mmCIF file of C-alpha atoms in Angstrom:
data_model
loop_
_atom_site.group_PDB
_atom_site.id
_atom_site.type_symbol
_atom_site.label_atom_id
_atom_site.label_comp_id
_atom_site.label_asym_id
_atom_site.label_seq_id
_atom_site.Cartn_x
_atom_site.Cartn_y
_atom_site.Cartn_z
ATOM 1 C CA UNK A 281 0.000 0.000 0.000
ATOM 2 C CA UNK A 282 0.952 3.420 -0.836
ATOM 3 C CA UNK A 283 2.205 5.666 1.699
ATOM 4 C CA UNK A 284 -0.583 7.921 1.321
ATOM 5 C CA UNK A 285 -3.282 4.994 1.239
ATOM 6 C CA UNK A 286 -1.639 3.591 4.732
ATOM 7 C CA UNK A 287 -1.971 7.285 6.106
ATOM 8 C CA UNK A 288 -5.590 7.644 5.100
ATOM 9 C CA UNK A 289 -5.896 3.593 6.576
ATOM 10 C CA UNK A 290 -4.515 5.127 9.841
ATOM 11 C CA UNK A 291 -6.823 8.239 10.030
ATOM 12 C CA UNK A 292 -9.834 6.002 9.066
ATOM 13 C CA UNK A 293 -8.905 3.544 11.943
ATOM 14 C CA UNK A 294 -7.509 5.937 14.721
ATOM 15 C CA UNK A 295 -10.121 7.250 17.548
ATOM 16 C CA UNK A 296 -11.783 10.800 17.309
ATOM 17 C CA UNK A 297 -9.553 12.993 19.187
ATOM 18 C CA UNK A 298 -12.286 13.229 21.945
ATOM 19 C CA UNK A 299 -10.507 15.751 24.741
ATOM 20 C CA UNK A 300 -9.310 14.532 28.086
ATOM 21 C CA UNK A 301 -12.408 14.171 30.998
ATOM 22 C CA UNK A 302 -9.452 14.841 33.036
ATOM 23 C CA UNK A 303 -9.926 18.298 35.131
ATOM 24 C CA UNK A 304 -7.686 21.057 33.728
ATOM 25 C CA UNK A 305 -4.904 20.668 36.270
ATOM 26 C CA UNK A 306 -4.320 24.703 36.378
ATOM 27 C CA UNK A 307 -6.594 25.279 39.025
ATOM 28 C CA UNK A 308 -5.701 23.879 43.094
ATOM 29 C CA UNK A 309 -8.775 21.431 42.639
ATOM 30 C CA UNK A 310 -8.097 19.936 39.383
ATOM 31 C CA UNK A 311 -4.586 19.799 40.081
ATOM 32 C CA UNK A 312 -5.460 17.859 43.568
ATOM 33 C CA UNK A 313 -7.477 15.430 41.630
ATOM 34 C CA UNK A 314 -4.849 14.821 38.852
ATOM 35 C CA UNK A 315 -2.438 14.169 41.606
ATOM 36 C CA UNK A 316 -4.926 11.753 43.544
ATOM 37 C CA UNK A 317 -5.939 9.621 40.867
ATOM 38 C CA UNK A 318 -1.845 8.916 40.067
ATOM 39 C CA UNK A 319 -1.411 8.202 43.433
ATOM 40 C CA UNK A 320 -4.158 5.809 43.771
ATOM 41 C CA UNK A 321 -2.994 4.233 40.459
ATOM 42 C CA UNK A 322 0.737 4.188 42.577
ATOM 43 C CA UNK A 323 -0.490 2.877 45.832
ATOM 44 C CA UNK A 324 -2.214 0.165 43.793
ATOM 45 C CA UNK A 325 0.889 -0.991 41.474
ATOM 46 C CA UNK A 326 3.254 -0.870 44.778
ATOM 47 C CA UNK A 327 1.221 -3.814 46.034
ATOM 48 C CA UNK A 328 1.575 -5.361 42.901
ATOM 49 C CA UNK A 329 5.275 -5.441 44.089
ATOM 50 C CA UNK A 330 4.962 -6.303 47.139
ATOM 51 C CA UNK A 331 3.661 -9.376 46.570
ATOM 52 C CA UNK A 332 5.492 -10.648 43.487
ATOM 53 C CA UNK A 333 9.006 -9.103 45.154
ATOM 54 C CA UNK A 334 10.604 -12.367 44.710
ATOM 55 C CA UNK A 335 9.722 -12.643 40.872
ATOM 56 C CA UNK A 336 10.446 -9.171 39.975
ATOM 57 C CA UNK A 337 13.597 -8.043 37.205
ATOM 58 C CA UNK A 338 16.011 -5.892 37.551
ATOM 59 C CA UNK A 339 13.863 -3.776 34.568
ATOM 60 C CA UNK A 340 11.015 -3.482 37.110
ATOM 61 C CA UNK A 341 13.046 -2.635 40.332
ATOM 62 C CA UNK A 342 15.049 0.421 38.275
ATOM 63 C CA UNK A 343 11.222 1.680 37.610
ATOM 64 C CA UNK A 344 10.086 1.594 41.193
ATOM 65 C CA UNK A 345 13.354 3.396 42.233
ATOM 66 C CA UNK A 346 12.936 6.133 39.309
ATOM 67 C CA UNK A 347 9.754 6.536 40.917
ATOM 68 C CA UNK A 348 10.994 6.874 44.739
ATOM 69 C CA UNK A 349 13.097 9.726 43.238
ATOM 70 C CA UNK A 350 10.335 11.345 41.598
ATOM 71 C CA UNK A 351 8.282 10.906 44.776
ATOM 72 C CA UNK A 352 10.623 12.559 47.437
ATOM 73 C CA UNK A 353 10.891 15.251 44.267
ATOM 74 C CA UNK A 354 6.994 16.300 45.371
ATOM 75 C CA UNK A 355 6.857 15.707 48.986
ATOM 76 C CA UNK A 356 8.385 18.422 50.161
ATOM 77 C CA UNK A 357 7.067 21.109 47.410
ATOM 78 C CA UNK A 358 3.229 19.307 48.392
ATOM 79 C CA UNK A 359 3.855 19.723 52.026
ATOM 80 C CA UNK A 360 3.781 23.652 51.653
ATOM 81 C CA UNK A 361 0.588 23.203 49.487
ATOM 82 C CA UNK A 362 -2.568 23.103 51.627
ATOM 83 C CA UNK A 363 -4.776 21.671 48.557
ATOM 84 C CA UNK A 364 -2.052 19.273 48.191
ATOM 85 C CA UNK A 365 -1.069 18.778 52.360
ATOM 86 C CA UNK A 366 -2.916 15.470 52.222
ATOM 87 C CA UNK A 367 -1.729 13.954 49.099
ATOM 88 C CA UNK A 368 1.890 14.940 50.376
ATOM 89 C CA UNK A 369 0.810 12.534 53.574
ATOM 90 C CA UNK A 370 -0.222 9.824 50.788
ATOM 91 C CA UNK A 371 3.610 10.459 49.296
ATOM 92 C CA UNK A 372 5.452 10.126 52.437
ATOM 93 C CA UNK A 373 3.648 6.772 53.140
ATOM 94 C CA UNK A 374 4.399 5.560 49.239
ATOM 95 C CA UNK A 375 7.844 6.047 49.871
ATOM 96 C CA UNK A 376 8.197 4.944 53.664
ATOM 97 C CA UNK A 377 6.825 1.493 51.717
ATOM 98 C CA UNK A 378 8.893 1.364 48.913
ATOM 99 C CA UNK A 379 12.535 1.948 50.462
ATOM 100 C CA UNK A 380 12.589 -1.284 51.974
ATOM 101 C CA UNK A 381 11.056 -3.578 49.245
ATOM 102 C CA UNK A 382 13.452 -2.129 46.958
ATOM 103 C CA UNK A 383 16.337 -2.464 49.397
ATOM 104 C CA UNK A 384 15.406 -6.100 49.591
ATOM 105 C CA UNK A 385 15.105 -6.578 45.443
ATOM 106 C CA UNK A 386 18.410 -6.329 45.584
ATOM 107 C CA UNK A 387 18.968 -10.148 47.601
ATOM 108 C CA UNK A 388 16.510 -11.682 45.212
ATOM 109 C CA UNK A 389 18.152 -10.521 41.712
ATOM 110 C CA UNK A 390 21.214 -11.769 43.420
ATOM 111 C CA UNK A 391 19.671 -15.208 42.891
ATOM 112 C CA UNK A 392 17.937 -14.989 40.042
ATOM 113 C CA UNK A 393 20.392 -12.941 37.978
ATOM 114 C CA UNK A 394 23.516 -12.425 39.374
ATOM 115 C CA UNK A 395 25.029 -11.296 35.891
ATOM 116 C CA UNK A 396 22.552 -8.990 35.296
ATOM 117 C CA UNK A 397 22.650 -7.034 38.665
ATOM 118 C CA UNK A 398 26.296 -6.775 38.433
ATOM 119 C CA UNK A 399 25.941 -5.239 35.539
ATOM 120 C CA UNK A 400 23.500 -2.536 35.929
ATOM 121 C CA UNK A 401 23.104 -2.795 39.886
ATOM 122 C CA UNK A 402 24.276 1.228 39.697
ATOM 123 C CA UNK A 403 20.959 1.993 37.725
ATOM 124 C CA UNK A 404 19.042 0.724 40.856
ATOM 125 C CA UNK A 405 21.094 2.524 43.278
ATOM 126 C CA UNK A 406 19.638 5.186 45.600
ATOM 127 C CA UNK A 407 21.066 8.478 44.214
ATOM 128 C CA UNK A 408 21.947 7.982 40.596
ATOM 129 C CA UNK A 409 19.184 9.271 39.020
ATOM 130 C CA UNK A 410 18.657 12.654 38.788
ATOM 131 C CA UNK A 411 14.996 14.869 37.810
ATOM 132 C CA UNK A 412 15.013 17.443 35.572
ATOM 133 C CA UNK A 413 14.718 20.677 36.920
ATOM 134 C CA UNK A 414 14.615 22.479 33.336
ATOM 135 C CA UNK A 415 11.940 21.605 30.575
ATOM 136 C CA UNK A 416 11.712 21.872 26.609
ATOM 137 C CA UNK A 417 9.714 20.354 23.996
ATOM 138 C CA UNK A 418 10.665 18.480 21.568
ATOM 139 C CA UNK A 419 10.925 19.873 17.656
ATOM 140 C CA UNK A 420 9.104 17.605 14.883
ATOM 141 C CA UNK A 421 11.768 19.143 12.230
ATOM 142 C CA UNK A 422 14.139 16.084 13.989
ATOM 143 C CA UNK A 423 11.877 13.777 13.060
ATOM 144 C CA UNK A 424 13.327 11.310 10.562
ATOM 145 C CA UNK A 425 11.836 10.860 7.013
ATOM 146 C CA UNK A 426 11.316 7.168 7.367
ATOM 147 C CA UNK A 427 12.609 4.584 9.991
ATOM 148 C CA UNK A 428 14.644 1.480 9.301
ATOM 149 C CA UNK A 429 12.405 -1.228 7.348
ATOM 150 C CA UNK A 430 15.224 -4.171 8.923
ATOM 151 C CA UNK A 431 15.137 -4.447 12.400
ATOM 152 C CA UNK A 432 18.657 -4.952 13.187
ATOM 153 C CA UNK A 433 18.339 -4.397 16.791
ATOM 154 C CA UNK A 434 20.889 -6.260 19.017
ATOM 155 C CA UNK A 435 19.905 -6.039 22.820
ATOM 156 C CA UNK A 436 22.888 -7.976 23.742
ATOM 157 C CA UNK A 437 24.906 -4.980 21.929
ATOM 158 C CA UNK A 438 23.019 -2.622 23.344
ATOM 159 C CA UNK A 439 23.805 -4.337 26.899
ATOM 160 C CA UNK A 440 27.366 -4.192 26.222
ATOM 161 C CA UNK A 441 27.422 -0.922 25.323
ATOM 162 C CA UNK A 442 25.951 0.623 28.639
ATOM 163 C CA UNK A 443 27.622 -1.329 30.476
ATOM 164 C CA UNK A 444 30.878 0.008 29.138
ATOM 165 C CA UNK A 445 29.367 3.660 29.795
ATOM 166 C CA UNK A 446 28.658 2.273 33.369
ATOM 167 C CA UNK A 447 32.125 0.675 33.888
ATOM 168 C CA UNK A 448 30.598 -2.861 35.180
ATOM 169 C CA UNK A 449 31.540 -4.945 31.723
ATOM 170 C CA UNK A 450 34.093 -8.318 31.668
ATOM 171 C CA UNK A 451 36.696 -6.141 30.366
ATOM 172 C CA UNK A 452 36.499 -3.913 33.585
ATOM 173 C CA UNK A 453 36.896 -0.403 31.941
ATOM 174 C CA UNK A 454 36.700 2.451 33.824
ATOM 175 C CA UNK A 455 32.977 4.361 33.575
ATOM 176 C CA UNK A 456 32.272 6.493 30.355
ATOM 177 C CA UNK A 457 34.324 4.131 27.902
ATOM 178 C CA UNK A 458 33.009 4.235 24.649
ATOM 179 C CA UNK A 459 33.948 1.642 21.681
ATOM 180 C CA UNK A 460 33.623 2.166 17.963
ATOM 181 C CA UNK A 461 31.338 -0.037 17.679
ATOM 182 C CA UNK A 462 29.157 1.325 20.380
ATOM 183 C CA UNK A 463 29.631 4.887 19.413
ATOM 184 C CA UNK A 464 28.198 3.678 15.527
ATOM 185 C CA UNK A 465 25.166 1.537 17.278
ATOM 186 C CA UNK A 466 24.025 4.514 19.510
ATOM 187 C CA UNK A 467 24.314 7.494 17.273
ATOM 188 C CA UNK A 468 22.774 5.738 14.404
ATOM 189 C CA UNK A 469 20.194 7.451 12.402
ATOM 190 C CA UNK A 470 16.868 6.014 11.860
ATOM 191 C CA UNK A 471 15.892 3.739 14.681
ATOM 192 C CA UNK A 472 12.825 3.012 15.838
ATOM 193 C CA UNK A 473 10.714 0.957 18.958
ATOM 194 C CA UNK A 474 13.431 -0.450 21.589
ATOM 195 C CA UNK A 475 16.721 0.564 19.674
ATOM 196 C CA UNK A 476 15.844 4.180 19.702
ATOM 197 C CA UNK A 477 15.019 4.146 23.187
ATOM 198 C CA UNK A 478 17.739 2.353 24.215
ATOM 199 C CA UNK A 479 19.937 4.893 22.375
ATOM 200 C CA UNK A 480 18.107 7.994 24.378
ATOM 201 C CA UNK A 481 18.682 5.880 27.429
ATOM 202 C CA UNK A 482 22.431 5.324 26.389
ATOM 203 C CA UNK A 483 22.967 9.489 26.762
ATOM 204 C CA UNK A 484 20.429 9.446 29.927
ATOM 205 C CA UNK A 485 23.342 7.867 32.031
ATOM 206 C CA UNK A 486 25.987 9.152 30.378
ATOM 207 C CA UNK A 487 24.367 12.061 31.622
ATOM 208 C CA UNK A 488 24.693 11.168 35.231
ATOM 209 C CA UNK A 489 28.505 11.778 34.768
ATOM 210 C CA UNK A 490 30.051 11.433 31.337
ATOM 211 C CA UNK A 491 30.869 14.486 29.710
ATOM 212 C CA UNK A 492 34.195 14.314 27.638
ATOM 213 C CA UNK A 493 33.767 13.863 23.944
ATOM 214 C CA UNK A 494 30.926 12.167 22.360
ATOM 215 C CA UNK A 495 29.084 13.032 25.828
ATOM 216 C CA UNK A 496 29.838 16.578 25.619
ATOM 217 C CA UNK A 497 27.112 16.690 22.492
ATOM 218 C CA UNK A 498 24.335 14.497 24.512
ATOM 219 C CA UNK A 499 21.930 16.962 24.569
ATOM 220 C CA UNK A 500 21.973 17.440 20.852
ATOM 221 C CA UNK A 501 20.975 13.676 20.671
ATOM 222 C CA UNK A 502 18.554 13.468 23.504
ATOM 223 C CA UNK A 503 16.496 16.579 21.084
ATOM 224 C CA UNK A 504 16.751 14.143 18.205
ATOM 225 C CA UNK A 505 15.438 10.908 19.839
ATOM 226 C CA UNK A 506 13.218 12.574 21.791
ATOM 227 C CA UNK A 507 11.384 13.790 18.659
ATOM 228 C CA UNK A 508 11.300 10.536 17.017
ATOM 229 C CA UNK A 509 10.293 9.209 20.380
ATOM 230 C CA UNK A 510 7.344 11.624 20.341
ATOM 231 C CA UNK A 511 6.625 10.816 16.283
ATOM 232 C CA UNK A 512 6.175 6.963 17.414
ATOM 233 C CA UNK A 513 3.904 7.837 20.612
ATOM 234 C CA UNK A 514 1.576 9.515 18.199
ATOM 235 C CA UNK A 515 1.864 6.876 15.905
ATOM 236 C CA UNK A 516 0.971 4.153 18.723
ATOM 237 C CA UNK A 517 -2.470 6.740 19.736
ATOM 238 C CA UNK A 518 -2.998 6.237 16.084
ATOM 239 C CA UNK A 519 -3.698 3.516 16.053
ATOM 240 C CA UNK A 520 -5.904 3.378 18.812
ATOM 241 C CA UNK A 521 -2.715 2.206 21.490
ATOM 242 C CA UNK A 522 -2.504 -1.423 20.460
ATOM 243 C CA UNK A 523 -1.624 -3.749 23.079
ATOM 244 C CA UNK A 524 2.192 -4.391 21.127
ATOM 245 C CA UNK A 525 2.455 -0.451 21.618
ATOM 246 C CA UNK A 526 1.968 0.193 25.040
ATOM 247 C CA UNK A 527 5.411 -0.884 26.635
ATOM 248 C CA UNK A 528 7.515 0.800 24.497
ATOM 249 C CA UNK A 529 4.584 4.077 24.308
ATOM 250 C CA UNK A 530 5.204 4.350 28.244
ATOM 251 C CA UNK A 531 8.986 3.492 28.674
ATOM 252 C CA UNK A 532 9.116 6.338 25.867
ATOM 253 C CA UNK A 533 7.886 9.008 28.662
ATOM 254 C CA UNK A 534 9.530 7.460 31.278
ATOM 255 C CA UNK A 535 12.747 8.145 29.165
ATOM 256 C CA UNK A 536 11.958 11.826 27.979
ATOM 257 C CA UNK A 537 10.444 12.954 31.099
ATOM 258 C CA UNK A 538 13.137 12.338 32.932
ATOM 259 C CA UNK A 539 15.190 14.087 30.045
ATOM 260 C CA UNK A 540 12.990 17.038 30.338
ATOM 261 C CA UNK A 541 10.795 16.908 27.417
ATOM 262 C CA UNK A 542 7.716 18.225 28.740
ATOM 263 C CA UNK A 543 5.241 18.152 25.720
ATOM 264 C CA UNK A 544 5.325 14.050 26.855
ATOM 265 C CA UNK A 545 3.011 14.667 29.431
ATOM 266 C CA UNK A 546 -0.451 14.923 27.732
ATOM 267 C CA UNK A 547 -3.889 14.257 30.152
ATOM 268 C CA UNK A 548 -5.099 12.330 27.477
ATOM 269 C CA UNK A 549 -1.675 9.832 27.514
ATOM 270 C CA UNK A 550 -2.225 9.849 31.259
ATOM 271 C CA UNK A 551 -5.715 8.896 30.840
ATOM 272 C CA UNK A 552 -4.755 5.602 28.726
ATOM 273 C CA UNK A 553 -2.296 4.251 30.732
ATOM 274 C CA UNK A 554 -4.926 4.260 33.665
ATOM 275 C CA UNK A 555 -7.226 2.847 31.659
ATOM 276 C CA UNK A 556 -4.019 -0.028 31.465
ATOM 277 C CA UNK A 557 -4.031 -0.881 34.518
ATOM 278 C CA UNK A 558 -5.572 -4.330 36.095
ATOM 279 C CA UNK A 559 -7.663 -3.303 38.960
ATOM 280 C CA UNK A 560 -7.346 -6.099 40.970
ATOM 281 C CA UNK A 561 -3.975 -7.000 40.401
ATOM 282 C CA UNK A 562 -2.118 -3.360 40.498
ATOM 283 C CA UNK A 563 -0.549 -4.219 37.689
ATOM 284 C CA UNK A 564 0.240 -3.149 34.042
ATOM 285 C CA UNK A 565 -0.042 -6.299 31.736
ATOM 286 C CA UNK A 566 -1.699 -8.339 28.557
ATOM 287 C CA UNK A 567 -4.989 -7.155 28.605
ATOM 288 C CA UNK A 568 -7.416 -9.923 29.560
ATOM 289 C CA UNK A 569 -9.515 -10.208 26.442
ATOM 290 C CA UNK A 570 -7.506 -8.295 23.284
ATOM 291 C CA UNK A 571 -10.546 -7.346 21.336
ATOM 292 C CA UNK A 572 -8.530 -5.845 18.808
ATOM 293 C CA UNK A 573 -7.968 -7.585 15.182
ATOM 294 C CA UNK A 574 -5.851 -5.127 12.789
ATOM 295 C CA UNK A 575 -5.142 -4.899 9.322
ATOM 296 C CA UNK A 576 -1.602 -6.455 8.298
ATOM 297 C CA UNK A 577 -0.690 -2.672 7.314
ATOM 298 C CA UNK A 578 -1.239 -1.613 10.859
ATOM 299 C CA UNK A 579 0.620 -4.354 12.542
ATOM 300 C CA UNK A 580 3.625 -4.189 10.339
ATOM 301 C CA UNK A 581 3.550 -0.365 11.818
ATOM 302 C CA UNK A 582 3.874 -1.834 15.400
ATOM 303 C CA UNK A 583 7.351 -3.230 13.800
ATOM 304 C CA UNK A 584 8.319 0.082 15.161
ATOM 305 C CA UNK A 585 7.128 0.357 17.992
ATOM 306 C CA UNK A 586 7.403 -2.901 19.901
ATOM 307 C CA UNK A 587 9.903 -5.718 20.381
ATOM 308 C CA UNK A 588 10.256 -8.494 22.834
ATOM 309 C CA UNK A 589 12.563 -7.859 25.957
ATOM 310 C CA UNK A 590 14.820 -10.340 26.332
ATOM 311 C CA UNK A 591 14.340 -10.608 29.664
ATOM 312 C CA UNK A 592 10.596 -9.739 30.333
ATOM 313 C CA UNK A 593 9.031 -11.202 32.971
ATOM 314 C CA UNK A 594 5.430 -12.177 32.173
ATOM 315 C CA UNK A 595 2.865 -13.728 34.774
ATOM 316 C CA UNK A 596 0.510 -16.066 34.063
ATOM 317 C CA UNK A 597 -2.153 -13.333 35.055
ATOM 318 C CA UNK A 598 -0.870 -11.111 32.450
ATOM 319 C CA UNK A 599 1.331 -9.059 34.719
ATOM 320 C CA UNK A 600 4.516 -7.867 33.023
ATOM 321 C CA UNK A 601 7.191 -6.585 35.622
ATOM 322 C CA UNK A 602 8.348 -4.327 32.488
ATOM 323 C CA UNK A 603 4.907 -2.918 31.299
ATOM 324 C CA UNK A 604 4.584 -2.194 35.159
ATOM 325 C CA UNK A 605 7.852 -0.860 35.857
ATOM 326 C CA UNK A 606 7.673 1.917 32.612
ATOM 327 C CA UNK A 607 4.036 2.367 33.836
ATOM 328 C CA UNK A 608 4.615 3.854 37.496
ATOM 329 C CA UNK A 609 7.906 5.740 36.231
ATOM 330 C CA UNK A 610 5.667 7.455 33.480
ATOM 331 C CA UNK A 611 2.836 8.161 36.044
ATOM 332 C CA UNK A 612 5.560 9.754 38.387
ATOM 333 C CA UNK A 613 6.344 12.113 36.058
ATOM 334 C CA UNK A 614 3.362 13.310 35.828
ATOM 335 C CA UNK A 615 3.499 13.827 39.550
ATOM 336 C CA UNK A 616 6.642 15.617 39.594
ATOM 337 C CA UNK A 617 5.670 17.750 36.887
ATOM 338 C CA UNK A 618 2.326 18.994 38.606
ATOM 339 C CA UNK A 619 4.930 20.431 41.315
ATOM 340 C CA UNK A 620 7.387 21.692 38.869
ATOM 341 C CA UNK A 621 4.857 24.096 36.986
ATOM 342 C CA UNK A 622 1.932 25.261 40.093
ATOM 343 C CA UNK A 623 -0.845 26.955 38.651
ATOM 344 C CA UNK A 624 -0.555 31.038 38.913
ATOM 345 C CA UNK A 625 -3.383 33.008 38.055
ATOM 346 C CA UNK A 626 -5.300 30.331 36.418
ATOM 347 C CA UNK A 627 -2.487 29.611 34.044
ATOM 348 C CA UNK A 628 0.491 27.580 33.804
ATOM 349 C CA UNK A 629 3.755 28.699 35.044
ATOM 350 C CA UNK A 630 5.888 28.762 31.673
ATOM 351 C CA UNK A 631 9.205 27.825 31.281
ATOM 352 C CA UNK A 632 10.500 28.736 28.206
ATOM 353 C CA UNK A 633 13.442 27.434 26.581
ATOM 354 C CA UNK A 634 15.041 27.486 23.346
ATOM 355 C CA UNK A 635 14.458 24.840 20.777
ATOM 356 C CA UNK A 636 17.219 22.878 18.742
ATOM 357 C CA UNK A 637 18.780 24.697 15.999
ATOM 358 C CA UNK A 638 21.733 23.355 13.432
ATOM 359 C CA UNK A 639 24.034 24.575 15.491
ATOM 360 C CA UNK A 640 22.092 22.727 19.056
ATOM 361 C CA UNK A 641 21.803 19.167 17.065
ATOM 362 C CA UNK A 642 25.251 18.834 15.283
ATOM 363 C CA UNK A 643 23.558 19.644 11.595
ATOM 364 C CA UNK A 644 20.865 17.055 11.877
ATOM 365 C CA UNK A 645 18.116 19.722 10.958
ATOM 366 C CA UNK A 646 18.856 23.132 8.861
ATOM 367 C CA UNK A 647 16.456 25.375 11.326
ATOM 368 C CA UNK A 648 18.404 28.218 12.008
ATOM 369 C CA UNK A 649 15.574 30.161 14.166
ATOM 370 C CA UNK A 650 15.368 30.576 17.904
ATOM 371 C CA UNK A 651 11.821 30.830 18.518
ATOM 372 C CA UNK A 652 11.391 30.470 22.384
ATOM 373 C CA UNK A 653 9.380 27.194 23.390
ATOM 374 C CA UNK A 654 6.887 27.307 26.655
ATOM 375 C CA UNK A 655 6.380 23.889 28.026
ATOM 376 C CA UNK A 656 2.815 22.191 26.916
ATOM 377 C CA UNK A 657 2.302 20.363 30.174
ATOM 378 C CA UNK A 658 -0.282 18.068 30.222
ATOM 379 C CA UNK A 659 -2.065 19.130 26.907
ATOM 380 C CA UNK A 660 -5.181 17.334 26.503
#
């Protein structure tokens, strides 16, 4: 099919762009209930882990501790709040509960993957990640012209990449080495679903304390994935958030929230990944009956958005320790962005900032203008 026949396909198929039923969170009441409902969503997925503890992965404890971060980022701003006094209660309690079951991971990935932990056991460390305290938006001129049709995709690369940027690898190198080969897989042009992510994530921790050489342009590439990132999230609501979609859709805000890209948090994004979660269980999962048969035009476009982790954890229930993990980081960011832009005068605080120009993104677009951007938090 045509590219313009699959586009029209796409419109035809995607939902009416009803607006969020979500309050508007710039006045003290809506933002109270935006901030309750994630919490309750929270609360609920933090007994998910408390009772599978033992079974969890390392991919699901690093999302629970990304969230303890972004929780002690709101308690104290909430605690001078008087609409948001009680919630702040509500995060002190969170937290109080998950310090010690993520403490405790730790002794069970021991035994289940002892490789794995010593590999990335920094990730899941209290103190190594870091909030953004500055916000942009991302720039659709960085979005590429067409993805990769071959998914060439090596996780076990990707793996040995980061953990060369970490320093935990066989060959011992110190933190922040970079390889050839590593600096060609994670600068690449073109990627899409997992590999793209994984790329963004790549300059995420290098971030946390690389920044000699190839790390001294990390920003530049954090705007460029970012937008492609964002390109493939509104592909995925296309197409009406197909199950395939969802892990990488939510580990995509996860990632660009916590690189500042505010335009990520949308009410109507927020509103689909409650909609996600399994009541009962806490959880973020399979969907217990997938009512949803697509056209083979529309799954081949999940080919880039969706891949099999190598080492997902799936429950017979449905429960995924990864769809859950990306789930509560991307629903803490909405948290910590409520506190990071209060509502003044019935309008959003704005923090403008300037968008990525030739010179910003190492030549990867020609825009040569400087046209201030204001944050579009939570856009319905």
């Amino acid at each position: 099919m045509s590219s313009m026949g699959l586009s029209l396909l796409l419109l035809l198929l995607a939902p009416p762009p009803w607006p969020s039923l979500l309050p508007p969170p710039d006045t003290p009441e809506g933002k109270a209930t935006i901030a309750g409902l994630v919490l309750s969503a929270l609360e609920r997925a933090t007994s998910f882990l408390k009772q599978r503890l033992p079974e969890i992965n390392l991919d699901g404890v690093l999302g629970f501790r990304v969230l303890e971060v972004q929780l002690r980022g709101v308690q104290a701003e909430w605690a001078q709040d008087p609409w948001l006094r009680p919630l702040s209660l509500r995060v002190e309690k969170l937290v109080r509960q998950l310090a010690p079951l993520l403490h405790r991971s730790t002794s069970y990935l021991r035994l289940s993957d002892p490789q794995y932990l010593r590999e990335f056991q920094p990730t899941i460390q209290p103190g190594f990640w870091k909030l953004p305290h500055v916000w942009t938006h991302t720039n659709a001129s960085l979005v590429y012209p067409t993805f990769e049709s071959q998914d060439s995709f090596s996780e076990e690369h990707s793996d040995s990449c980061l953990t060369q940027l970490l320093g935990t690898g066989m060959d011992s190198s110190q933190p922040c080495s970079l390889s050839d080969s590593c600096r060609t897989l994670m600068t690449k042009l073109g990627c899409s679903g997992y590999c793209l992510s994984h790329q963004l994530l790549f300059f995420l921790l290098a971030r946390m304390g690389c920044t000699k050489g190839l790390f001294h342009q990390s920003q530049r590439y954090m705007n460029l994935f970012c937008a492609n990132m964002m390109d493939l999230n509104q592909r995925a609501e296309a197409i009406g958030y197909a199950y395939p979609t969802r892990d990488i859709f939510m580990e995509n805000i996860m990632l660009c929230g916590i690189g500042g890209f505010s335009d990520f948090y949308k009410l109507r994004w927020l509103e689909a990944i409650f909609s996600w979660q399994k009541p009962q269980e806490g959880c973020f999962g399979r969907p217990d009956a997938e009512d949803e048969e697509l056209p083979k035009d529309i799954l081949h476009q999940q080919h880039h958005l969706r891949r099999v982790k190598r080492r997902e954890k799936q429950f017979a229930d449905g429960c995924s320790s990864h769809n859950t993990a990306m789930a509560v980081a991307a629903l803490g960011g909405f948290l910590y962005i409520l506190t990071q832009h209060p509502p003044a005068h019935g309008e959003l605080q704005q923090a403008p900032s300037a968008p990525p120009t030739a010179t910003d993104t190492g030549g990867f677009v020609s825009a040569t203008t400087q046209e201030a951007f204001g944050p579009s938090f939570l856009k319905s």
